[in-house]
Short mmCIF file of C-alpha atoms in Angstrom, two decimals:
data_model
loop_
_atom_site.label_atom_id
_atom_site.label_comp_id
_atom_site.label_asym_id
_atom_site.label_seq_id
_atom_site.Cartn_x
_atom_site.Cartn_y
_atom_site.Cartn_z
CA MET V 28 -63.60 -33.19 27.91
CA LEU V 29 -63.46 -32.01 24.31
CA LEU V 30 -62.04 -28.69 25.40
CA ALA V 31 -59.42 -30.56 27.41
CA VAL V 32 -58.39 -32.47 24.28
CA LEU V 33 -58.33 -29.27 22.24
CA SER V 34 -56.25 -27.47 24.87
CA THR V 35 -53.87 -30.43 25.09
CA ALA V 36 -53.48 -30.37 21.34
CA LEU V 37 -52.82 -26.66 21.34
CA ILE V 38 -50.30 -26.92 24.16
CA ALA V 39 -48.62 -29.97 22.63
CA GLY V 40 -48.53 -28.49 19.18
CA CYS V 41 -48.02 -24.77 19.37
CA ALA V 42 -47.11 -23.28 22.72
CA VAL V 43 -43.51 -24.43 22.70
CA ASP V 44 -40.27 -22.63 23.30
CA ALA V 45 -37.70 -23.08 20.56
CA THR V 46 -34.94 -21.31 22.51
CA ALA V 47 -33.49 -24.42 24.15
CA PRO V 48 -32.99 -26.52 20.96
CA ALA V 49 -31.70 -23.42 19.14
CA ARG V 50 -29.11 -22.92 21.89
CA THR V 51 -28.03 -26.57 21.67
CA ALA V 52 -27.63 -26.34 17.89
CA GLU V 53 -25.63 -23.15 18.33
CA ARG V 54 -23.37 -24.76 20.96
CA PHE V 55 -22.86 -27.80 18.73
CA HIS V 56 -21.62 -25.68 15.84
CA ALA V 57 -19.62 -23.39 18.16
CA ALA V 58 -17.80 -26.48 19.51
CA LEU V 59 -17.06 -27.69 15.99
CA ALA V 60 -15.79 -24.25 14.94
CA ALA V 61 -13.49 -24.23 18.01
CA HIS V 62 -12.26 -27.76 17.13
CA GLN V 63 -13.72 -29.06 20.40
CA GLU V 64 -15.10 -32.24 18.84
CA ASP V 65 -15.45 -34.02 22.19
CA ALA V 66 -17.75 -31.23 23.38
CA ALA V 67 -19.72 -31.46 20.14
CA CYS V 68 -20.04 -35.24 20.55
CA ALA V 69 -21.48 -34.70 24.04
CA LEU V 70 -24.31 -32.76 22.40
CA LEU V 71 -25.21 -35.61 20.04
CA SER V 72 -27.96 -38.09 20.93
CA GLN V 73 -26.62 -41.44 22.12
CA GLN V 74 -27.87 -43.23 18.99
CA THR V 75 -26.25 -40.68 16.67
CA ALA V 76 -22.96 -40.64 18.61
CA GLU V 77 -22.82 -44.44 18.47
CA LYS V 78 -23.60 -44.66 14.77
CA LEU V 79 -21.25 -41.91 13.62
CA PRO V 80 -17.73 -43.40 13.98
CA ASP V 81 -16.29 -46.09 11.75
CA PRO V 82 -14.71 -49.11 13.51
CA GLY V 83 -11.63 -48.04 15.46
CA GLN V 84 -12.65 -44.38 15.40
CA THR V 85 -13.98 -42.22 18.22
CA CYS V 86 -16.95 -39.93 17.80
CA ALA V 87 -14.59 -36.93 17.93
CA ASP V 88 -12.39 -38.44 15.19
CA ALA V 89 -15.42 -38.94 13.00
CA LEU V 90 -16.64 -35.36 13.49
CA ARG V 91 -13.14 -34.03 12.80
CA GLU V 92 -13.03 -35.99 9.56
CA LEU V 93 -16.35 -34.54 8.41
CA LYS V 94 -14.96 -30.98 8.70
CA LEU V 95 -18.38 -29.47 9.44
CA GLY V 96 -17.05 -26.09 10.57
CA ALA V 97 -19.03 -22.97 11.41
CA ALA V 98 -22.61 -22.72 10.22
CA GLY V 99 -23.39 -19.05 10.84
CA PRO V 100 -26.33 -17.50 12.68
CA ILE V 101 -29.68 -19.18 13.36
CA THR V 102 -32.37 -18.29 10.83
CA SER V 103 -35.29 -20.32 12.23
CA ALA V 104 -36.17 -22.88 14.89
CA ARG V 105 -39.27 -25.05 14.96
CA VAL V 106 -40.37 -27.41 17.73
CA TRP V 107 -43.10 -30.06 17.50
CA GLY V 108 -43.50 -32.23 20.59
CA ASP V 109 -40.09 -33.57 21.55
CA ASP V 110 -38.51 -32.90 18.15
CA ALA V 111 -37.02 -29.77 16.66
CA GLN V 112 -35.43 -28.43 13.51
CA VAL V 113 -32.98 -25.53 13.74
CA ARG V 114 -31.88 -23.79 10.56
CA LEU V 115 -28.60 -21.91 10.53
CA ALA V 116 -27.23 -19.91 7.62
CA GLY V 117 -25.00 -22.85 6.59
CA ASP V 118 -26.70 -25.94 8.03
CA THR V 119 -29.93 -27.55 9.15
CA VAL V 120 -29.85 -29.44 12.46
CA PHE V 121 -32.45 -31.87 13.85
CA LEU V 122 -32.79 -32.39 17.60
CA HIS V 123 -34.72 -34.53 20.08
CA ARG V 124 -35.59 -33.71 23.68
CA TYR V 125 -34.32 -36.21 26.27
CA SER V 126 -34.63 -36.11 30.05
CA GLY V 127 -31.14 -34.57 30.09
CA GLY V 128 -32.07 -31.85 27.59
CA TRP V 129 -31.98 -31.35 23.82
CA ARG V 130 -29.51 -33.42 21.79
CA VAL V 131 -28.58 -33.30 18.11
CA THR V 132 -29.90 -36.29 16.15
CA ALA V 133 -28.80 -35.09 12.71
CA ALA V 134 -26.55 -32.31 11.40
CA SER V 135 -24.89 -31.17 8.20
CA CYS V 136 -28.24 -31.70 6.49
CA ARG V 137 -29.11 -30.63 2.96
CA PRO V 138 -32.73 -30.44 1.74
CA ARG V 139 -33.97 -32.75 -1.02
CA GLY V 140 -37.47 -31.39 -1.73
CA ASP V 141 -40.07 -33.36 0.24
CA ARG V 142 -37.72 -36.31 0.72
CA PRO V 143 -35.78 -36.64 3.99
CA TYR V 144 -32.77 -34.33 4.34
CA ASP V 145 -29.42 -35.79 3.35
CA CYS V 146 -27.35 -35.51 6.52
CA GLY V 147 -23.64 -36.00 7.11
CA VAL V 148 -24.36 -36.86 10.74
CA GLU V 149 -27.53 -38.82 11.50
CA ASN V 150 -28.92 -41.62 13.64
CA MET K 5 -80.34 -44.31 45.19
CA LYS K 6 -80.94 -47.81 43.83
CA GLN K 7 -83.97 -46.50 41.97
CA LYS K 8 -81.90 -43.62 40.49
CA ILE K 9 -79.24 -46.04 39.25
CA LYS K 10 -81.92 -48.27 37.69
CA GLU K 11 -83.59 -45.32 35.97
CA ASN K 12 -80.27 -44.18 34.47
CA GLY K 13 -78.71 -47.59 33.92
CA LEU K 14 -78.19 -47.20 30.18
CA SER K 15 -76.30 -43.88 30.48
CA LEU K 16 -74.33 -45.07 33.50
CA ALA K 17 -73.31 -48.35 31.83
CA PHE K 18 -72.07 -46.54 28.72
CA LEU K 19 -70.31 -43.90 30.83
CA VAL K 20 -68.44 -46.59 32.79
CA MET K 21 -67.58 -48.52 29.59
CA PHE K 22 -66.43 -45.28 27.94
CA LEU K 23 -64.11 -44.41 30.85
CA LEU K 24 -62.70 -47.94 31.04
CA THR K 25 -62.00 -48.12 27.31
CA LEU K 26 -60.48 -44.62 27.30
CA ALA K 27 -58.19 -45.70 30.15
CA GLY K 28 -57.40 -48.90 28.24
CA GLN K 29 -56.58 -46.87 25.13
CA ALA K 30 -54.27 -44.65 27.21
CA ILE K 31 -52.42 -47.65 28.66
CA ALA K 32 -52.13 -49.50 25.32
CA GLY K 33 -51.20 -46.26 23.56
CA THR K 34 -48.42 -45.54 26.06
CA ALA K 35 -47.00 -49.05 25.55
CA LEU K 36 -47.15 -48.68 21.75
CA PHE K 37 -45.58 -45.22 21.88
CA ASN K 38 -42.77 -46.46 24.11
CA ASP K 39 -42.16 -49.41 21.80
CA GLN K 40 -41.75 -46.92 18.94
CA GLN K 41 -39.43 -44.81 21.11
CA LEU K 42 -37.04 -47.77 21.30
CA VAL K 43 -36.82 -47.83 17.49
CA ASN K 44 -36.29 -44.06 17.29
CA GLY K 45 -33.69 -43.90 20.05
CA GLY K 46 -36.01 -41.97 22.34
CA GLU K 47 -36.80 -42.46 26.01
CA PRO K 48 -39.94 -44.14 27.38
CA VAL K 49 -42.64 -41.70 28.51
CA SER K 50 -45.01 -41.87 31.48
CA LEU K 51 -48.74 -42.47 31.13
CA LEU K 52 -49.36 -38.83 32.13
CA LYS K 53 -46.98 -37.50 29.49
CA TYR K 54 -48.60 -39.71 26.84
CA VAL K 55 -52.19 -38.69 27.65
CA THR K 56 -51.21 -35.02 27.36
CA SER K 57 -49.42 -35.59 24.03
CA SER K 58 -50.70 -34.74 20.57
CA ASP K 59 -50.42 -38.44 19.63
CA PHE K 60 -53.09 -39.40 22.18
CA ALA K 61 -55.22 -36.33 21.42
CA VAL K 62 -55.36 -37.01 17.68
CA ASP K 63 -56.26 -40.67 18.19
CA VAL K 64 -59.10 -39.73 20.57
CA ALA K 65 -60.40 -36.79 18.53
CA GLU K 66 -60.45 -38.61 15.20
CA ASN K 67 -62.78 -41.24 16.65
CA TRP K 68 -64.97 -38.74 18.46
CA GLN K 69 -65.54 -36.58 15.39
CA SER K 70 -66.72 -39.53 13.34
CA GLU K 71 -69.13 -40.72 16.03
CA TYR K 72 -70.70 -37.29 16.36
CA LEU K 73 -70.85 -36.94 12.57
CA GLN K 74 -72.66 -40.27 12.43
CA PHE K 75 -75.27 -39.19 14.95
CA PHE K 76 -75.63 -35.72 13.41
CA LEU K 77 -76.31 -37.26 9.99
CA PHE K 78 -78.60 -39.94 11.38
CA ILE K 79 -80.64 -37.45 13.43
CA THR K 80 -81.05 -34.93 10.61
CA MET K 81 -81.36 -37.22 7.56
CA THR K 82 -84.09 -39.33 9.20
CA ILE K 83 -86.27 -36.19 9.28
CA TRP K 84 -86.79 -36.50 5.52
CA LEU K 85 -85.42 -39.84 4.38
CA VAL K 86 -87.25 -43.06 5.22
CA GLN K 87 -86.52 -46.76 4.99
CA LYS K 88 -89.57 -48.96 4.60
CA GLY K 89 -89.55 -51.76 7.15
CA SER K 90 -86.94 -50.24 9.46
CA PRO K 91 -87.69 -49.43 13.10
CA GLU K 92 -85.06 -46.67 12.78
CA SER K 93 -87.22 -44.84 10.23
CA LYS K 94 -90.48 -42.98 10.34
CA LYS K 95 -93.37 -44.16 8.19
CA PRO K 96 -93.04 -42.73 4.64
CA GLU K 97 -96.10 -40.49 5.08
CA GLU K 98 -94.57 -38.94 8.23
CA ALA K 99 -91.42 -37.61 6.52
CA GLY K 100 -90.66 -33.99 7.41
CA THR K 101 -90.50 -31.88 10.55
CA GLY K 102 -94.10 -32.50 11.63
CA SER K 103 -96.86 -30.07 12.64
CA ASP K 104 -96.77 -27.99 15.83
CA GLU K 105 -99.58 -30.15 17.16
CA GLU K 106 -97.61 -33.36 16.58
CA GLN K 107 -94.50 -31.78 18.06
CA LEU K 108 -96.33 -30.41 21.14
CA VAL K 109 -94.97 -26.91 20.70
CA GLY K 110 -96.40 -23.38 21.08
CA PRO K 111 -100.13 -23.51 21.78
CA TYR K 112 -100.01 -27.33 21.71
CA ALA K 113 -97.34 -27.59 24.42
CA ARG K 114 -98.27 -29.58 27.53
CA PRO K 115 -97.99 -28.07 31.03
CA ASP K 116 -94.92 -30.27 31.61
CA SER K 117 -93.30 -29.52 28.23
CA PRO K 118 -89.79 -27.95 28.31
CA ALA K 119 -89.97 -24.16 28.76
CA TRP K 120 -88.57 -23.33 25.31
CA ALA K 121 -91.16 -25.60 23.64
CA LYS K 122 -93.91 -23.35 24.98
CA VAL K 123 -92.51 -20.11 23.55
CA GLY K 124 -92.06 -19.03 19.94
CA GLY K 125 -89.35 -17.32 17.94
CA ILE K 126 -85.62 -18.06 18.05
CA ARG K 127 -85.79 -20.01 21.32
CA LEU K 128 -88.33 -22.47 19.94
CA SER K 129 -86.37 -22.72 16.71
CA LEU K 130 -83.12 -23.40 18.58
CA TYR K 131 -84.68 -25.91 20.95
CA SER K 132 -86.48 -27.66 18.08
CA ASN K 133 -83.09 -28.38 16.50
CA SER K 134 -80.93 -28.57 19.63
CA LEU K 135 -80.07 -32.27 19.38
CA GLY K 136 -78.81 -32.01 15.81
CA LEU K 137 -77.08 -28.68 16.51
CA VAL K 138 -75.16 -30.02 19.51
CA MET K 139 -74.14 -33.20 17.68
CA GLY K 140 -73.05 -31.11 14.69
CA LEU K 141 -71.17 -28.64 16.88
CA VAL K 142 -69.33 -31.38 18.78
CA PHE K 143 -68.45 -32.97 15.42
CA VAL K 144 -66.96 -29.72 14.12
CA LEU K 145 -65.02 -29.06 17.35
CA SER K 146 -63.72 -32.66 17.50
CA TRP K 147 -62.65 -32.50 13.86
CA LEU K 148 -60.90 -29.19 14.56
CA ALA K 149 -59.21 -30.76 17.60
CA GLN K 150 -58.16 -33.69 15.38
CA SER K 151 -56.60 -31.28 12.90
CA VAL K 152 -54.73 -29.30 15.58
CA ALA K 153 -53.47 -32.37 17.44
CA GLY K 154 -52.88 -34.12 14.13
CA VAL K 155 -50.57 -31.48 12.71
CA ALA K 156 -48.51 -31.55 15.94
CA SER K 157 -48.21 -35.33 15.92
CA TYR K 158 -47.55 -35.46 12.15
CA ASN K 159 -44.86 -32.77 12.34
CA SER K 160 -43.13 -34.52 15.22
CA GLU K 161 -42.99 -37.66 13.05
CA ARG K 162 -41.75 -35.66 10.05
CA LEU K 163 -38.94 -34.17 12.12
CA LEU K 164 -37.98 -37.66 13.29
CA ASP K 165 -37.84 -38.68 9.63
CA LEU K 166 -35.60 -35.64 8.88
CA ARG K 167 -38.30 -33.86 6.87
CA ASP K 168 -39.61 -30.29 7.09
CA PRO K 169 -42.72 -29.75 9.25
CA VAL K 170 -45.87 -28.55 7.46
CA SER K 171 -48.41 -25.80 8.22
CA TRP K 172 -51.94 -26.50 9.50
CA GLY K 173 -53.30 -25.55 6.07
CA THR K 174 -51.06 -28.07 4.34
CA TYR K 175 -51.92 -30.71 6.94
CA VAL K 176 -55.71 -30.43 6.51
CA THR K 177 -55.32 -31.04 2.78
CA SER K 178 -52.82 -33.88 3.27
CA PRO K 179 -53.46 -37.60 2.68
CA GLU K 180 -52.62 -38.22 6.38
CA PHE K 181 -55.53 -36.03 7.59
CA TRP K 182 -58.03 -37.36 5.06
CA ASN K 183 -56.99 -40.97 5.55
CA ARG K 184 -57.56 -40.59 9.30
CA SER K 185 -60.96 -38.91 8.72
CA LEU K 186 -62.31 -41.10 5.92
CA GLN K 187 -61.32 -44.42 7.51
CA ASN K 188 -63.48 -43.46 10.49
CA TRP K 189 -66.35 -42.06 8.44
CA GLN K 190 -66.71 -45.14 6.27
CA SER K 191 -67.02 -47.43 9.29
CA GLU K 192 -69.61 -45.20 10.95
CA LEU K 193 -71.69 -44.98 7.79
CA LEU K 194 -71.52 -48.76 7.35
CA ALA K 195 -72.69 -49.20 10.95
CA VAL K 196 -75.74 -46.96 10.36
CA LEU K 197 -76.52 -48.69 7.06
CA SER K 198 -76.32 -52.08 8.82
CA MET K 199 -78.60 -50.95 11.63
CA VAL K 200 -81.20 -49.45 9.27
CA ALA K 201 -81.19 -52.35 6.81
CA LEU K 202 -80.66 -55.39 9.06
CA SER K 203 -83.40 -54.28 11.47
CA ILE K 204 -85.94 -54.70 8.66
CA TYR K 205 -85.45 -58.47 8.71
CA LEU K 206 -83.73 -59.31 12.00
CA ARG K 207 -85.08 -58.95 15.55
CA GLN K 208 -83.69 -58.51 19.03
CA ARG K 209 -86.39 -59.42 21.49
CA GLY K 210 -86.92 -56.71 24.10
CA SER K 211 -84.70 -54.07 22.47
CA PRO K 212 -86.30 -50.74 21.53
CA GLU K 213 -83.90 -50.69 18.58
CA SER K 214 -85.73 -53.68 17.10
CA LYS K 215 -89.27 -54.33 15.93
CA PRO K 216 -91.27 -56.85 17.99
CA VAL K 217 -90.19 -60.36 17.03
CA GLY K 218 -93.48 -61.11 15.31
CA ALA K 219 -93.78 -57.78 13.48
CA PRO K 220 -93.95 -58.14 9.69
CA HIS K 221 -90.90 -57.06 7.71
CA ALA K 222 -92.93 -54.32 5.99
CA TRP K 223 -93.83 -52.54 9.23
CA THR K 224 -91.94 -49.27 9.52
CA GLY K 225 -91.16 -47.12 12.56
CA VAL K 226 -92.38 -49.71 15.05
CA GLU K 227 -90.12 -50.30 18.01
CA GLY K 228 -90.51 -53.14 20.43
#
């Protein structure tokens, strides 16, 4: 029983593949760089996509206004459970795993020491 | 069959209660987790997904480690430390590991003594301390499991809060890890203290954990 708990913990905590969230983060920034804001919006989590626009704006309008642009290559990707953090040369992106795959919950994030990142796009 | 059940009733009753409460914890934990998912914009998870998550594992392991620590300490400390008047304690003059004759080992072993009680050397030494060793080992493994599951669960929460995840080394020195550990330890130690001290003055008729109802308060190591 104890070994089962330990194995579960190890599986849940460590043996995870960071490729999928890294690819989503890459596609998100590639869409922004190509000015395909609608495609980028489709990669946002529902909560983030809903919160992002001001009244009268679409999600794509809001992303366009933020001028996020290209973020460069991926430098690291870390996954814990259903959450991930992908660092690119020019941005840090947070993602959550849904039944339909990984979605961006926060982007355009700047570190603030041990306080939460300050993100231009967040839920 | 009926006789077997009667002879093992105490273990069986606790095994059934353990399994029922573990199942209850899994069901309540899934509901709580899913309630939190609503706040975080996540999707509800199945019972199976929850019981294989680090959130469930850390909650289970943190309680297990403290229980096994409690029994490890109780088993080993009562070798030398006594409490006058408590049925949980030996008499003050009996403190210590006892003679081979008292312990029925080596040349004093009975024909029906366990095999390793009849031999000497490392096997006798191991068997003489096997209860404490196993309790101590399960404590260490459970605490390790708590730390491994804990760092996974903690990091998942940190990512949700848009914070950097931490390493295992940072986690095991974090307030989160020690708060989880110490809140369990203090309650276990209080439970042992209550059992040792209250049983000096209070009685539970028929329970081997109590002195006989009429036994004087000063009697030590007498179980009824």
